[in-house]
Every structure is written in structure tokens, then in C-alpha cells.
XYZ file of C-alpha atoms in Angstrom:
754
model
C 103.819 99.923 142.981
C 105.060 96.388 142.688
C 108.491 95.122 144.465
C 111.745 95.509 142.585
C 111.935 92.103 141.468
C 108.361 92.081 139.970
C 108.115 91.858 136.054
C 105.877 95.052 135.368
C 105.370 96.522 132.185
C 104.671 100.216 132.192
C 103.490 102.767 129.517
C 104.182 106.407 129.666
C 102.071 108.536 127.439
C 103.085 111.749 126.864
C 106.152 111.015 128.279
C 108.064 114.152 127.297
C 111.978 113.581 128.267
C 110.752 110.533 130.744
C 110.466 112.077 134.279
C 107.654 109.771 135.311
C 109.884 106.787 133.832
C 112.693 107.826 135.375
C 111.033 107.981 138.938
C 109.527 104.625 138.451
C 112.128 102.541 136.522
C 113.526 100.813 139.701
C 110.128 99.285 140.477
C 109.059 98.647 136.939
C 110.795 95.828 134.488
C 109.897 97.478 131.096
C 109.144 100.894 130.171
C 107.597 102.252 127.028
C 107.138 106.023 126.508
C 105.057 107.574 123.456
C 105.121 111.372 122.534
C 103.723 113.190 119.518
C 106.975 115.083 119.550
C 110.236 113.554 117.856
C 112.334 116.051 120.229
C 110.802 114.479 123.441
C 111.090 111.251 122.172
C 114.881 111.724 121.456
C 114.996 113.094 124.824
C 113.203 110.068 126.592
C 115.826 107.675 124.846
C 118.616 109.649 126.112
C 117.624 109.405 129.448
C 117.054 105.879 129.043
C 121.195 105.359 127.968
C 122.145 107.958 130.720
C 120.566 105.879 133.395
C 122.047 102.815 131.839
C 119.036 101.237 130.545
C 118.543 98.944 127.662
C 116.493 99.431 124.727
C 114.405 96.513 125.786
C 114.132 97.805 129.067
C 113.307 101.501 128.377
C 112.478 103.295 124.982
C 110.042 105.501 123.384
C 108.637 105.906 120.152
C 106.700 108.842 118.227
C 102.942 108.620 118.085
C 99.560 109.919 118.846
C 96.574 107.670 120.277
C 94.118 109.983 119.011
C 95.047 109.351 115.469
C 94.847 106.148 113.057
C 96.968 103.523 114.626
C 100.075 103.376 112.656
C 102.974 100.943 112.272
C 104.601 102.350 115.753
C 101.987 102.073 117.735
C 100.579 98.868 116.008
C 103.510 96.927 117.328
C 103.025 94.421 119.723
C 105.509 95.821 121.947
C 103.043 98.827 122.887
C 100.307 96.612 124.155
C 99.680 94.454 126.953
C 100.886 96.940 129.805
C 100.433 96.589 133.480
C 100.371 100.324 134.303
C 99.860 103.577 132.138
C 100.919 106.631 133.426
C 99.647 110.249 132.033
C 101.052 112.806 134.008
C 100.225 116.417 133.490
C 98.717 115.732 129.981
C 95.389 114.965 129.976
C 94.176 118.658 129.898
C 95.707 119.056 126.543
C 93.337 116.741 124.949
C 90.070 117.660 123.421
C 88.411 114.659 124.094
C 90.084 113.302 127.222
C 87.703 110.541 127.918
C 88.560 109.394 124.416
C 92.411 108.986 125.017
C 91.475 107.311 128.591
C 89.563 104.869 126.587
C 92.695 104.480 123.990
C 95.043 103.815 127.046
C 92.660 101.300 128.554
C 93.086 99.339 125.366
C 96.735 98.925 125.804
C 96.704 97.525 129.351
C 96.049 93.724 130.747
C 93.269 92.759 132.861
C 93.846 93.871 136.300
C 96.130 96.645 135.086
C 96.062 100.323 136.476
C 96.105 103.391 134.688
C 97.232 106.430 136.682
C 96.673 110.153 135.767
C 98.459 113.164 137.541
C 96.777 116.511 136.227
C 95.320 119.724 138.003
C 92.112 120.288 139.625
C 89.896 122.864 138.089
C 91.481 126.579 139.195
C 90.211 128.349 142.370
C 89.507 132.120 141.175
C 90.704 135.062 143.408
C 89.825 137.225 140.598
C 87.131 137.200 138.121
C 87.184 135.162 135.113
C 87.078 138.097 132.641
C 90.366 139.394 134.507
C 92.104 136.202 134.297
C 91.231 135.467 130.664
C 93.063 138.616 130.061
C 96.169 136.984 131.370
C 95.620 133.768 129.212
C 98.542 134.289 127.598
C 100.507 133.639 130.682
C 99.270 129.989 130.836
C 102.044 127.926 130.085
C 102.721 124.282 129.792
C 106.064 123.326 129.469
C 105.813 119.619 128.539
C 105.790 120.258 125.060
C 102.916 118.645 122.977
C 103.633 121.509 120.217
C 106.826 119.904 119.392
C 109.117 122.441 121.706
C 111.976 121.402 123.802
C 111.523 122.493 127.442
C 109.719 120.566 129.868
C 109.207 121.545 133.271
C 105.657 120.179 133.866
C 104.541 123.500 135.464
C 102.614 126.908 134.971
C 104.483 130.182 134.962
C 104.438 133.694 134.154
C 105.194 135.561 130.811
C 104.376 134.849 127.459
C 104.794 131.069 126.659
C 104.150 129.167 123.236
C 102.594 126.244 125.160
C 98.983 128.218 125.904
C 97.153 127.509 122.682
C 97.611 123.612 123.272
C 95.544 123.716 126.707
C 92.483 122.471 126.104
C 90.603 122.241 129.823
C 91.416 123.925 133.174
C 91.409 120.695 135.082
C 89.333 117.656 136.240
C 87.118 117.006 139.065
C 86.865 113.856 140.753
C 83.249 113.265 139.045
C 84.580 113.985 135.738
C 87.474 111.504 136.297
C 85.015 108.980 137.346
C 82.638 109.175 134.536
C 85.539 109.196 131.772
C 86.970 106.134 133.564
C 83.841 104.420 134.064
C 83.089 104.683 130.445
C 86.685 103.385 129.555
C 86.256 100.200 131.497
C 87.334 101.361 134.790
C 84.427 99.871 138.069
C 86.294 102.123 140.285
C 88.569 105.535 140.402
C 90.584 106.725 143.461
C 91.001 110.447 143.486
C 93.255 112.027 145.706
C 94.612 115.607 146.018
C 98.204 116.617 146.582
C 98.317 118.018 150.250
C 99.465 121.613 148.756
C 98.109 123.989 146.487
C 100.697 125.138 143.853
C 101.028 128.853 143.704
C 102.782 128.862 139.915
C 99.459 130.938 138.497
C 99.055 132.949 141.869
C 100.023 136.107 139.929
C 96.928 135.822 137.656
C 94.716 134.952 140.540
C 94.743 131.077 140.312
C 95.637 128.412 142.588
C 96.030 125.187 141.061
C 96.115 122.093 142.761
C 97.624 118.480 141.605
C 95.372 115.288 142.032
C 96.330 111.630 141.565
C 93.650 109.554 139.909
C 93.802 105.633 139.900
C 91.625 103.331 138.006
C 91.774 99.381 137.423
C 90.693 97.357 134.516
C 89.260 94.493 136.059
C 88.791 93.129 132.379
C 89.149 94.159 128.588
C 86.885 96.668 128.097
C 85.026 95.317 124.760
C 83.815 98.285 122.738
C 85.914 99.668 120.072
C 89.130 98.366 119.475
C 91.401 100.470 117.022
C 90.995 99.862 113.182
C 87.973 97.290 113.920
C 85.027 99.682 114.768
C 82.274 98.611 116.694
C 82.139 94.553 117.747
C 79.447 92.882 116.408
C 77.910 89.339 115.965
C 76.986 87.616 112.569
C 73.779 85.596 112.077
C 74.590 82.385 110.475
C 70.925 81.451 109.473
C 70.679 78.740 112.032
C 69.504 80.575 114.752
C 73.248 80.933 116.325
C 75.867 83.683 115.599
C 79.343 83.727 114.791
C 82.231 86.390 115.396
C 83.253 87.828 111.941
C 86.945 88.529 110.844
C 88.169 91.487 112.747
C 85.851 91.453 115.910
C 86.573 90.072 119.207
C 84.010 89.189 121.655
C 83.435 89.561 125.271
C 85.963 86.765 126.898
C 83.693 86.117 129.702
C 81.203 84.725 127.034
C 83.979 82.680 125.249
C 85.868 81.567 128.022
C 89.340 83.101 126.868
C 92.218 82.754 129.179
C 93.887 86.165 130.359
C 96.688 85.250 128.085
C 94.900 85.240 125.165
C 92.497 88.076 125.992
C 95.683 90.272 125.890
C 97.309 88.476 123.036
C 93.812 89.132 120.621
C 93.548 92.781 122.024
C 97.062 93.406 120.761
C 97.062 91.712 117.593
C 93.975 92.801 116.023
C 94.518 96.310 115.481
C 97.961 95.092 113.514
C 96.496 92.565 111.282
C 92.904 93.891 111.026
C 93.898 95.564 107.674
C 95.106 92.643 105.975
C 92.129 90.628 106.953
C 89.885 93.469 105.476
C 91.927 93.478 102.358
C 92.219 89.761 101.858
C 88.261 89.178 102.870
C 87.152 92.143 100.380
C 85.352 91.116 97.298
C 84.301 94.668 96.113
C 87.858 96.179 94.826
C 90.266 93.175 93.831
C 93.658 94.085 94.989
C 97.037 92.735 93.596
C 98.843 91.584 96.297
C 102.553 92.363 96.310
C 102.911 92.563 99.958
C 102.794 88.799 100.724
C 105.750 86.919 99.931
C 104.266 83.879 97.917
C 105.728 82.248 94.601
C 103.251 82.017 91.743
C 105.782 81.267 89.176
C 105.832 77.349 89.662
C 101.962 76.664 90.003
C 101.265 75.108 86.709
C 103.840 72.614 87.241
C 103.030 72.026 90.760
C 99.731 71.346 89.735
C 100.270 68.653 87.202
C 102.900 66.857 89.596
C 100.750 66.970 92.594
C 97.595 65.470 90.634
C 99.857 62.810 89.365
C 101.348 61.823 93.002
C 97.554 61.787 94.390
C 96.333 59.416 91.451
C 99.477 57.420 91.961
C 100.155 57.254 95.497
C 96.730 57.927 97.529
C 95.987 54.777 99.177
C 93.772 53.693 102.011
C 96.453 54.082 104.906
C 96.858 57.719 103.909
C 93.682 58.283 105.791
C 95.098 57.424 109.022
C 97.213 59.397 111.354
C 100.542 60.343 110.193
C 103.118 57.566 110.114
C 106.514 57.742 111.990
C 107.566 60.074 114.781
C 108.884 63.379 113.690
C 107.334 62.998 110.281
C 106.350 60.490 107.289
C 109.426 58.269 107.126
C 109.414 58.537 103.446
C 109.383 62.468 103.737
C 112.288 62.429 106.188
C 114.340 60.469 103.791
C 113.331 62.839 100.891
C 114.430 65.758 102.923
C 117.630 64.539 104.179
C 118.719 63.675 100.401
C 117.499 67.115 99.439
C 119.619 68.666 101.620
C 122.803 66.632 101.023
C 122.137 67.740 97.223
C 121.370 71.267 97.416
C 122.650 72.719 100.922
C 126.018 70.967 100.505
C 126.468 70.390 104.218
C 129.568 69.482 105.984
C 128.415 66.478 107.310
C 125.890 64.635 105.527
C 122.043 65.132 106.602
C 120.530 61.908 107.788
C 116.414 61.380 108.214
C 117.503 61.225 112.198
C 118.645 64.851 112.060
C 115.351 66.094 110.566
C 111.786 66.889 112.352
C 108.561 67.751 109.781
C 106.223 70.821 110.929
C 103.368 72.680 109.772
C 105.365 75.108 107.607
C 108.214 77.358 108.879
C 106.831 79.731 111.263
C 105.358 76.534 113.318
C 109.002 75.385 113.350
C 110.502 78.612 114.878
C 107.222 78.560 117.109
C 108.208 75.178 118.312
C 111.859 75.590 118.291
C 111.725 78.676 120.340
C 109.221 77.081 122.747
C 111.767 74.525 123.527
C 114.739 76.303 123.945
C 113.288 79.715 125.921
C 111.507 80.406 128.927
C 108.773 83.040 129.254
C 110.589 86.427 129.541
C 113.634 85.199 127.723
C 114.671 86.819 124.592
C 116.441 86.370 121.139
C 118.869 88.702 118.894
C 117.228 89.273 115.563
C 119.145 92.064 112.954
C 116.831 94.693 112.256
C 115.366 94.896 109.893
C 113.073 91.840 110.160
C 110.007 90.107 109.196
C 107.095 91.400 111.085
C 105.932 88.191 111.516
C 108.350 87.180 114.184
C 107.045 89.847 116.537
C 103.833 87.737 117.337
C 104.956 84.351 116.395
C 107.907 84.586 118.735
C 105.561 86.055 121.543
C 101.969 84.681 121.074
C 102.965 81.197 122.641
C 106.677 80.954 123.771
C 106.344 84.704 125.658
C 109.881 85.989 124.657
C 110.970 89.211 123.433
C 113.134 90.264 120.412
C 116.207 92.070 121.155
C 117.123 94.001 117.837
C 120.458 94.107 116.488
C 120.638 97.966 114.777
C 123.591 98.397 112.336
C 123.583 101.398 109.728
C 121.118 99.533 107.311
C 118.346 99.772 109.561
C 118.457 103.599 108.962
C 119.607 103.122 105.508
C 119.207 99.942 103.535
C 121.756 100.964 100.891
C 124.460 100.237 103.552
C 123.637 96.545 103.892
C 126.145 94.874 102.005
C 128.968 97.150 103.760
C 127.253 96.242 107.154
C 126.745 92.350 106.938
C 130.524 92.352 105.917
C 132.046 94.555 108.061
C 130.447 96.140 111.325
C 127.679 93.715 111.790
C 129.507 91.609 114.540
C 130.141 94.865 116.527
C 126.452 95.615 116.242
C 125.717 91.960 117.459
C 128.296 92.244 120.357
C 126.725 95.552 121.264
C 123.139 94.538 121.418
C 123.930 91.366 123.661
C 125.873 93.485 125.921
C 123.374 96.057 126.257
C 120.835 93.385 127.939
C 121.040 93.655 131.717
C 120.309 89.745 132.171
C 122.346 88.349 129.234
C 121.720 84.966 130.914
C 118.221 85.285 129.585
C 119.420 85.707 125.902
C 119.018 82.093 124.244
C 119.567 82.376 120.456
C 120.593 84.400 117.604
C 117.777 84.127 114.582
C 118.909 84.951 110.979
C 116.870 85.132 108.049
C 119.267 83.971 105.139
C 118.802 84.721 102.348
C 117.676 88.227 104.259
C 114.124 89.406 104.298
C 113.520 91.875 103.168
C 116.738 92.819 101.576
C 116.932 89.677 99.192
C 120.815 89.056 99.955
C 122.806 86.483 101.489
C 125.173 86.397 104.669
C 128.559 85.482 103.649
C 130.113 82.155 104.850
C 132.967 84.159 106.752
C 130.414 85.938 108.501
C 128.001 82.946 109.233
C 130.959 81.184 110.796
C 131.884 84.220 112.945
C 128.315 84.459 114.391
C 128.440 80.891 115.076
C 131.473 81.624 117.330
C 129.915 84.456 118.672
C 127.096 82.131 119.976
C 129.492 79.530 120.906
C 131.276 81.495 123.253
C 127.956 82.636 125.097
C 126.275 79.479 124.989
C 123.599 80.766 122.368
C 121.813 78.794 119.819
C 122.212 79.747 116.029
C 118.976 79.676 114.244
C 119.187 80.009 110.391
C 115.828 80.468 108.829
C 116.615 79.528 105.100
C 113.062 79.328 103.534
C 114.495 81.575 100.283
C 117.310 79.072 100.037
C 116.662 77.775 96.701
C 115.246 81.182 95.586
C 118.328 82.579 94.146
C 118.468 84.262 90.832
C 121.138 86.363 90.285
C 124.223 86.132 88.069
C 126.629 83.319 89.663
C 129.524 85.283 88.491
C 128.841 87.957 91.340
C 131.377 86.381 93.618
C 131.290 83.799 96.447
C 130.681 86.191 99.136
C 127.139 87.235 97.469
C 126.126 84.084 96.811
C 123.783 81.898 99.340
C 125.638 79.437 101.829
C 123.314 77.319 104.366
C 124.423 77.285 107.812
C 124.721 73.272 107.101
C 127.716 73.922 104.937
C 129.920 75.597 107.625
C 132.671 73.413 108.718
C 132.056 73.773 112.528
C 135.801 72.897 113.327
C 137.233 76.318 113.483
C 141.149 76.367 113.034
C 143.258 79.486 113.579
C 146.911 79.857 113.033
C 149.450 80.139 116.049
C 151.524 83.250 116.718
C 153.880 83.951 113.856
C 151.881 82.154 111.221
C 150.424 84.414 108.288
C 150.998 87.189 110.797
C 150.692 89.853 107.626
C 146.992 89.355 107.690
C 144.873 91.162 109.987
C 142.993 88.379 111.503
C 139.816 89.569 113.557
C 137.811 88.239 116.076
C 134.157 87.513 116.390
C 133.552 91.085 117.589
C 135.348 92.389 114.567
C 138.479 93.435 116.530
C 141.801 92.698 115.743
C 143.535 89.652 117.182
C 147.069 90.249 115.822
C 149.422 89.160 118.549
C 147.063 87.253 120.316
C 147.562 83.352 120.897
C 145.076 81.860 118.141
C 143.198 78.797 119.517
C 141.524 75.950 117.618
C 137.485 76.281 118.292
C 134.848 73.730 117.688
C 131.679 75.453 117.319
C 128.610 73.225 119.301
C 126.858 71.598 116.796
C 123.941 70.983 119.176
C 123.497 74.890 118.956
C 123.141 75.027 115.318
C 119.718 74.811 113.683
C 118.359 75.071 110.088
C 114.843 76.098 109.514
C 113.251 75.470 105.763
C 110.019 74.961 104.216
C 108.467 74.128 100.674
C 106.579 77.959 101.293
C 108.734 79.876 99.129
C 111.337 77.828 97.340
C 108.345 75.968 95.774
C 105.264 78.133 96.066
C 103.222 76.064 98.384
C 102.617 77.950 101.334
C 99.349 76.409 101.740
C 100.565 72.903 102.134
C 102.183 73.939 105.288
C 105.256 71.842 105.278
C 108.338 72.803 106.891
C 111.545 71.019 108.883
C 114.079 71.914 111.360
C 117.445 70.252 110.741
C 119.440 70.083 113.727
C 122.631 67.099 113.691
C 123.353 67.111 117.242
C 120.517 67.360 119.488
C 117.958 64.566 119.781
C 116.431 65.924 122.975
C 115.413 69.001 121.054
C 114.214 67.079 117.732
C 111.954 64.918 120.184
C 110.524 68.151 121.593
C 109.600 69.413 118.411
C 108.231 65.938 117.199
C 106.097 66.126 120.214
C 104.341 69.291 119.399
C 104.523 69.333 115.685
C 104.414 65.914 113.741
C 100.610 65.224 114.681
C 99.733 69.004 112.878
C 101.112 68.020 109.506
C 98.703 66.587 106.880
C 99.370 63.192 105.247
C 98.130 64.498 102.141
C 100.832 67.412 102.168
C 103.369 65.034 102.994
C 102.587 62.835 100.005
C 102.803 65.389 97.592
C 105.888 66.886 99.077
C 107.661 63.308 98.968
C 106.631 63.435 95.397
C 108.076 66.499 94.660
C 111.444 66.147 96.171
C 111.784 62.510 94.693
C 110.663 63.503 91.239
C 113.159 63.350 88.478
C 112.000 66.755 87.324
C 113.238 68.559 90.556
C 116.307 69.667 89.038
C 114.730 71.190 86.061
C 111.707 72.744 88.321
C 114.605 74.420 90.513
C 116.351 75.708 87.444
C 113.040 76.808 86.050
C 111.949 78.809 89.158
C 115.280 80.634 89.097
C 114.904 81.689 85.614
C 111.122 83.036 86.141
C 112.169 84.916 89.190
C 115.158 86.466 87.471
C 112.743 87.523 84.605
C 110.130 89.064 86.942
C 112.674 90.694 88.911
C 114.189 92.205 85.580
C 110.553 93.701 84.793
C 110.100 95.530 88.264
C 113.665 96.712 88.377
C 113.395 98.144 85.009
C 110.205 100.081 85.882
C 111.996 101.218 88.810
C 114.742 102.389 86.924
C 112.592 104.374 84.683
C 111.042 106.093 87.415
C 114.265 106.714 88.904
C 113.237 105.305 92.468
C 116.079 103.836 94.472
C 116.040 100.177 95.542
C 118.311 97.316 96.798
C 120.018 95.177 94.472
C 118.470 91.477 95.457
C 120.086 88.263 94.739
C 117.363 85.876 96.121
C 113.758 85.968 97.388
C 110.809 86.876 96.175
C 110.680 90.471 96.399
C 112.642 94.288 96.130
C 113.283 96.617 98.732
C 112.211 99.857 96.837
C 112.164 103.526 97.909
C 109.150 104.299 96.501
C 108.285 107.192 99.484
C 111.266 109.486 98.102
C 112.273 109.764 94.467
C 115.463 110.229 93.011
C 115.623 114.093 91.632
C 115.398 114.747 88.060
C 117.346 118.399 87.671
C 114.196 119.742 85.587
C 112.003 119.182 88.299
C 113.593 119.013 91.412
C 111.394 121.388 93.423
C 108.585 119.011 92.631
C 110.518 115.913 94.010
C 111.787 117.618 97.064
C 108.151 118.462 97.832
C 106.896 114.815 97.380
C 109.669 113.700 99.691
C 108.443 116.055 102.314
C 104.852 114.848 102.083
C 105.786 111.312 102.064
C 107.419 111.917 105.298
C 104.670 113.439 106.981
C 102.259 110.981 105.729
C 104.602 107.824 106.869
C 102.796 107.378 110.112
C 99.532 107.443 108.546
C 100.576 105.050 105.889
C 101.305 107.248 102.990
C 102.585 105.271 100.247
C 101.062 102.221 101.206
C 97.797 103.950 101.848
C 98.096 105.728 98.398
C 98.800 102.172 96.580
C 95.775 100.456 98.537
C 93.555 103.086 97.039
C 94.553 102.046 93.537
C 94.557 98.377 94.064
C 98.066 97.343 94.880
C 99.367 95.898 98.395
C 102.978 96.466 99.406
C 104.518 95.922 102.784
C 105.926 99.168 104.311
C 109.417 99.290 105.571
C 108.261 100.424 108.915
C 106.861 97.137 109.324
C 110.112 95.521 109.175
C 111.139 98.089 112.410
C 113.217 100.092 109.762
C 113.818 103.668 110.613
C 114.317 105.058 107.409
C 111.363 106.333 105.612
C 109.699 105.760 102.149
C 110.834 102.475 101.850
C 108.618 99.329 100.805
C 108.907 95.642 99.984
C 107.505 94.817 96.546
C 106.814 91.383 95.606
C 107.367 89.908 92.160
C 106.839 86.318 91.964
C 103.444 86.380 90.202
C 102.112 86.041 86.722
C 103.623 88.459 84.157
C 100.430 89.886 83.318
C 99.677 90.479 86.937
C 102.884 92.140 87.579
C 102.609 94.714 84.629
C 99.344 95.595 85.701
C 100.363 96.204 89.219
C 103.285 98.576 87.825
C 100.721 100.579 85.715
C 98.764 100.934 89.012
C 101.885 102.046 90.730
C 102.641 104.404 88.011
C 99.464 106.213 87.981
C 98.748 106.412 91.801
C 102.254 107.716 92.533
C 102.407 109.924 89.108
C 105.651 108.364 87.819
C 104.614 109.814 84.254
C 103.050 108.717 81.129
C 104.459 105.211 79.615
C 107.498 105.103 77.579
C 106.800 103.728 73.919
C 109.336 100.652 74.980
C 107.048 99.852 77.632
C 103.858 100.451 75.525
C 105.272 97.952 72.954
C 106.038 95.422 76.061
C 102.509 95.725 76.989
C 101.142 94.826 73.625
C 103.662 91.901 73.233
C 102.526 90.620 76.382
C 98.866 90.844 75.499
C 99.472 88.340 72.638
C 101.301 86.089 74.504
C 99.738 83.323 76.495
C 100.826 83.499 80.398
C 100.197 79.770 81.071
C 102.176 77.976 78.236
C 102.004 74.971 79.961
C 98.291 74.512 81.018
C 97.387 73.122 77.695
C 100.096 70.455 77.777
C 98.653 67.042 78.034
C 102.187 65.449 78.830
C 102.522 67.815 81.912
C 100.179 64.796 83.666
C 102.747 62.085 83.076
C 105.810 62.957 85.548
C 108.078 60.740 83.293
C 107.715 63.508 80.291
C 107.855 66.174 83.147
C 111.646 67.232 82.391
C 111.086 67.222 78.735
C 108.202 69.760 79.218
C 110.029 72.203 81.730
C 112.744 72.422 79.293
C 110.591 73.705 76.838
């Protein structure tokens, strides 16, 4: 075992209440438990709290490696371990060799697997006599979802007997299973004393300790991928196909990327398969893309290329930090639409290859490997690997009631969020390694906005602790809700927050209950003037969502007082930006048609939102009201009861809960040809929730809703909906495609207003 200062990640499989983890945590920097029993997972997490260990240091999840990989076990967090421990559990599995193989897939190169279990029993009585007492065989470590956990065998009638699949394992058996799983050598040591726990039925059992080392990744079956293979390219060479990983020795991958690829492929393989398949076309409502402005954008881009594509555009990009014309266009764009408290200049902006690349470069610049950032739950699951794959940082989740029930979102983010933020920060054992708070505003997946007051308090929180405040605002202009909803509900950019915070002195406005950044009262305390450190406030934006051009890969960072950070990002990002993409983006942002394009986008988003939410209402499905973004968060798996069929509805709820870990609702909809994003992928605890995109052409959206209705048995179509479908069948989807004037920018405004 490593010394207490080493960075060691340990997996405790079949963890029970965490006896092995509690024994070893002084020598391990990070512990993750997995157990099939929810009760055992709960006990394990209670033990972590009792020992004063943070969530990021020690926690368990429910799962079964013998079943298809679900969202919990597909998380990047449950791969890349240095040690895996399987204590008094292997003899419960019908196929122990398969389990060892699955555990090996979770380990890094050179990692160690430790198995503690029983040797085969020594018999004092005949096998027949012993078998008559088989009901006396107990295993307290409750893989049958019980509550006790003594890791022993005792006397009497015990319910765990039926879960025992093997009497024990010899040295030869352990060596054979481990070799097949990828270990070249196995050490097998017996405990110095035999156990007398089964002496009454004529057995003596003895513990063994087996240790195997994984010298390199075992390239056989990777969960969800199937056998590895190469494809003949027709030129006498071979190539790696999607969803397949080759031997690192053959392709020279680093140890770092070997582990990263092995961790990520099980998570993304199904997405790759869905997007690569041509056999069963699927309607993709899982990916947050905006198709609603594509006709207008095509015309504008063609015009820009025809007018401005010159020989110079084929050279390396101009400028440092981005094309000068694009930087100027972005600065003007932010000044007009983000209402900054201090005007944005081109010196405040660096262009990157999309928002994800921007976040990657930003975190790479402000964090060292092993550092962490605070992120409110739920959050886009892309953060899990974008934050990890290069920067090597971890996410500290900020849990509020909305992670258990999305319907609490509005209340949480105006009252309890700051308390949850303070608790998450305080739970970290080494707070100096927490470097930033990352928010997505408008929120993904909830589609709601942080208030001006809350943003300011979050900035104060970061300022007091020397943290960076990062606001991901990729849905900033995709706000479509009624403007009469109130100022607190509307989008406010972090750029618009006045970073000089002034508070009243004692005696002024004492009738108001002033709150500190942790939500607690400041009445009676001296109120101080605080200047929020502008060099720690950063905004990320891209054209991907607001202008439906995710394929162009244009994003940017706005930071108004941190030139070294902008220089760092420019060094790592600028050369990755296409000159052609910069050209058309500049044309878009400087077009006279831009205001009308933005207004048109809002109207079309609102229309698509109404179509989706009316369907959800007709099905009596709960959903979270959205005011921005390209999606709705809905509880498709848990239906609102109707009195005449409440029994059937309750049964549906239970069935969906059982299927959740196997992809229940998502799997059924995929079979019907519709892709949605499951709530669990956003680290949501509540069951039955999915994110449904709606920013697609109307006919496609209605077809997707028809498939969802049929797949989930929501009933026959209403006459109203039948009439709507008939009307839409007679209506052309692309009313602008046949308009020749769209090829002329000077007539764009007129065309859009139609």
C-alpha cells in the first residue's frame, strides 16, 4: 500500500457498509464503493460522513457490473482506479471470472486487484451430512438487499444462504481467472489461522488474500462495445472503427490516454452507434441543437462567402486571440445584447473552437491536475470528461433540493443555493485546491435563469475565497418566455453585474433583513463596501446554440481584467479556429438582419416550446417550465395519476423505477426511434426525468411526439391534435427556402419580417 501522501484511487466493489474502505482510507486519496443494495450504499455513505470524509473523497453508488452498464457505472468517476478490492463477495457470483474481468476494465495500467475470500472448505463430515445443514450457511454481506453485514458464516437459519454460488477458490482457480482477465501474475496467501465459524456443520474455512497486477490494459471486451476488431479499408491496411479501441502497444497511446479512452468509450459508445446507424433513422431530441434558423443562416453564409472569400482567407488566421474583424464584431455584439456594466472591447475577447474548447482551455489555464471546481447539480454531463480529459481536475457537486426534485429549482436558486454552495466548499478537505465555480446560465437542463442578485452573491462568494467565477452563457439569446414574467426570471449576463458591491452602514434600512453570501442574516453587523475582483470573472459564449451553428465551432471567452489568462487561451486555442468559420460569423454578427434574426429565433423557439408542452399537458406529464434554451425537462417516467386509472399509473411508476438503471424510458423511446437525454446523465437523483429537445422542424417534432405517445402508451390522439397534424401536412415547413431574395443580405430584414 502506498504511503499516506500518495494519490491513490480505490474501488471497493460489493462494498457493503464500507468496512474495507474504512480500514484503508488513511492510505487512499479517493474511495468509490459499488454495491447492488441501495441499503448498503446508504450505510457506506453514512460511514463516510461519520469519518468526516467529503463526498469527493468517499462515496458509493448502486450498481451491478454483471449487468449492462448504466449511467451510474458509466460515469468517468467510476473508472481509472489504482486499486480495486473485492472483500468476501466473489463466492456469491455465478461467473466469478467475468466479474474479475469487469473489475480489471476499471483499473489503470499497473493497478492492483485484491480479492479476499474463502478457500474451499475442509470437511470433517461427509458432503451429504454437510449438505443437510446447508441452511446454516450464512453470508452477512447482504447482496440480497438485507441490512446486516458481518462478513462471516454462522449458525442457524439465515436468509443469505441462497446467494452463495461457490464454496471457495483455490490458488489455481484464482490464477486462471486473473490471467484471463489480464493479470500476468497472482500472489495467493492464506490467513495464518483457520476459521471455526462453520465447525458445527463439520467445516473449517480459511481466508485467502489474492493480489493481481494489471501490467497494461486488457484489450478484449469493453462494456457496451463488444469484441475489438479492425476494418479492411480496401487498400491493404486496417483502421479502427467507431466504438473500438486497439492495443496501445500497437498504436503508441500514452498511459494517460489509454485510461481515458477505456473510461469514456462505455459512456459514448451508444451515442456513436445511434449517430452512425443508417438502418433505423432516429429523431434526435437528446442533442441540444437549434435547427430553427437554418434556412436563413444558409442564405446569409452563402452571401458572405461569395462576397468576402478572398485568397488571404486560405492563409493562417490573422491576429492573436482571433481574427481582428471577428473580435471587433464580438465586442460590439456583447455591448448590444449582454448589457455589460463596463463596455466590452476586442482586447477583452479570445476566440476558441467552440464553448467546450473554451472551457477546456480556461480550466487548463487556471487549474493544475488534481484541482477541483464547484458545479451545481444537475449539470451537462459533458463537463465530466471535458473538465477531466486534459486538465485532470475533478468536479465538486453542489447539491440542492432540485437534484432530488427538479420542481424545487426556482425556490432553490433564490433561497437555499448559497447555503448549498458554502456546504459543498466546506466539505472539501483541501479547499486551496478548489479553483472555481462554474455556472451555466441559462441553466442546462432546466432552461431557467439565475437572478441578478444571486449572480452577484455568487461572485462575492468567489471573491472572498479567491475563486474564479465562470459563467457559461451559450443559451443567452435563446430566451423565449413572456417578458412579463418579472425581472428575476429573465436572463442576466455576468457581464451586466456591477462588480462594485455597496452595502449600507449600521442603522440604514434596518427594517430590511440583509443576507450574507451564505444566506444568513447580516443584521447588526458592520456592512462593508466590497469590490469584486474583475480578473476572476469570466463569460463563455458560442454561436452553437443561439445561432444554430454548432458545426462551425466558434466560441469565445470574455474576461475584462485578466490579460495573462487571455494570452494563455490565445496560445492554445486561436490556431484551431477556421478562417472560413470566422468569416461567416463576422458576417452574421455585423449583418443588418441580426436583430430580426434574434427576434425570429425567439418566436420559433416559443412556438416549438408550446407544441411540446401542450403534448406533455395532454399526457398529464409533469415538466419544468422553461424560459430559455432548446429543451424541456419532463417526468416521462412518472405519470400524473388520473382517478379512473390510478392503479395502472402507480404500476407504471414502479416499473419505470426498476428499469431506470437499465435505461428504462430512454431505451423504450430509442426502440421507437426517438432519442432523449436521461435525467441520470445530468447527475439527477430523481427518477423518470428526461431532457427533450424541441428546436427542430415542426413536422419532425410532431412525428417525434407521435412516436413517444405510441411507445409510452399515452392513448389515442385527440381530435384537436388530429386536426393540427392535418393542417401541418398542408403547410410547407421551409417557407423561406423558395424565396430568391434571401440570397441578398440587403433584403434579409424584409424576408424575416414576413
